[in-house]
Amino acid sequence: AQSVTQLGSHVSVSEGALVLLRCNYSSSVPPYLFWYVQYPNQGLQLLLKYTTGATLVKGINGFEAEFKKSETSFHLTKPSAHMSDAAEYFCAVRTGGSYIPTFGRGTSLIVHP
Amino acid sequence: DGGITQSPKYLFRKEGQNVTLSCEQNLNHDAMYWYRQDPGQGLRLIYYSQIVNDFQKGDIAEGYSVSREKKESFPLTVTSAQKNPTAFYLCASSISGGGNTEAFFGQGTRLTVV
C-alpha cells in the first residue's frame, strides 16, 4: 500500500521568504514521487518528479525537492516566494506495482506582500 | 496540442437528476482516472480504467458510474444515488504500467446541486 501525508493544510510566508512544504510518504517498494500545483478552479500541473537517480530534483518556477529515503520525505522548497506562487500544492506517490497515483490532502500556500 | 479536455466547466444539477461529465484525451494514454476534490480532503479516486472496456471502482465509487468504450473518452455519470455531489471533479490520464510517469489533468468540472 502507498500513502502520502502533507504536514500543514496552510502555509503562510512573506514575499521573498523561503517556501517549505512538507511531504512524507509510505511505500513498501521504491516510490516515484511528484509535486503538483493547482490554481483556483483549474486542474493540476506537474511541478517536478523523482523517479530514480539524483535525489535533488529541480522543477518549474524555481521549485525543487529532495528525496530522502531514510526520512521517507520529499519536501518542496523555493528560496524566495513570489506572489504568483500562491496556490494549492499536492504531493503524490506511485509505485512500480500500482499505476494509480495517490495524492496527499494538499497544502495551501499563502504569500503576503 | 495534446491534452485532456473536460466539459462543461460548470454544471448545475437538480435533485434526482443524473448528469454526465465529459473527459476526452488525445495523449494516447491507456490509463484514465476520475477524482473528486472537496476542500481540505485532497483528491479522492472515484473510478479508474487501464484499458478500453475495463474499469474499476476507486475509493468513493458509490453513486457514480463510468464507461470506457473508446481509448480517448472516459465519461463520468453522477447518478441520483450520490447524495452529496457538489464538488470539483478532475479527470486525469497517464501511461499505463510503470509508475515513473506523471498523470496529466484536465481543467476540471465544478458540479453544483441546485
Short mmCIF file of C-alpha atoms in Angstrom, two decimals, chain A residues 32 34 36 38 41-46 49-51 88 90 94-106, chain B residues 9 31 33 35 37 40 42-43 45 48-50 56 88 90 94-95 97-103 105-107 110:
data_model
loop_
_atom_site.label_atom_id
_atom_site.label_comp_id
_atom_site.label_asym_id
_atom_site.label_seq_id
_atom_site.Cartn_x
_atom_site.Cartn_y
_atom_site.Cartn_z
CA TYR A 32 8.05 7.54 -7.58
CA PHE A 34 5.55 14.00 -7.63
CA TYR A 36 1.73 19.26 -8.47
CA GLN A 38 -3.25 23.84 -8.62
CA ASN A 41 -10.70 26.39 -10.43
CA GLN A 42 -8.03 24.74 -12.56
CA GLY A 43 -6.55 21.28 -12.94
CA LEU A 44 -3.25 20.09 -11.51
CA GLN A 45 0.04 20.91 -13.20
CA LEU A 46 3.24 18.96 -12.63
CA LYS A 49 9.07 14.46 -10.08
CA TYR A 50 11.54 11.98 -8.64
CA THR A 51 11.92 8.60 -10.31
CA GLU A 88 -2.62 24.67 -3.65
CA PHE A 90 -0.20 18.39 -3.85
CA ARG A 94 3.16 6.00 -7.44
CA THR A 95 4.98 2.70 -7.30
CA GLY A 96 6.02 0.23 -9.94
CA GLY A 97 3.38 -2.18 -8.72
CA SER A 98 0.50 0.29 -8.93
CA TYR A 99 -0.01 2.74 -11.75
CA ILE A 100 -2.61 4.64 -9.76
CA PRO A 101 -1.26 7.84 -8.17
CA THR A 102 -2.15 8.51 -4.56
CA PHE A 103 -2.38 12.16 -3.52
CA GLY A 104 -1.94 13.97 -0.25
CA ARG A 105 -4.60 16.32 1.08
CA GLY A 106 -2.84 19.36 -0.26
CA LYS B 9 -16.55 23.71 -16.82
CA ALA B 31 -4.99 4.77 -18.18
CA TYR B 33 -8.96 8.37 -13.80
CA TYR B 35 -11.07 12.21 -8.91
CA GLN B 37 -11.96 17.22 -4.86
CA GLY B 40 -9.45 20.03 2.81
CA GLY B 42 -7.46 16.40 -1.34
CA LEU B 43 -8.19 14.21 -4.34
CA LEU B 45 -10.36 8.39 -6.53
CA TYR B 48 -10.11 4.29 -12.97
CA SER B 49 -9.54 2.46 -16.21
CA GLN B 50 -6.39 0.83 -17.51
CA GLN B 56 -12.50 -0.47 -11.60
CA PHE B 88 -14.90 19.78 -8.18
CA LEU B 90 -10.96 16.15 -12.12
CA SER B 94 -1.31 8.52 -17.75
CA ILE B 95 0.78 5.92 -19.45
CA GLY B 97 2.28 0.34 -16.48
CA GLY B 98 5.34 1.73 -14.77
CA GLY B 99 4.82 4.32 -12.11
CA ASN B 100 7.58 6.70 -13.11
CA THR B 101 5.43 8.86 -15.37
CA GLU B 102 3.14 11.60 -14.24
CA ALA B 103 -0.60 11.92 -14.59
CA PHE B 105 -5.07 16.55 -15.66
CA GLY B 106 -7.98 18.30 -17.29
CA GLN B 107 -9.20 21.71 -16.12
CA ARG B 110 -17.47 22.15 -10.92
#
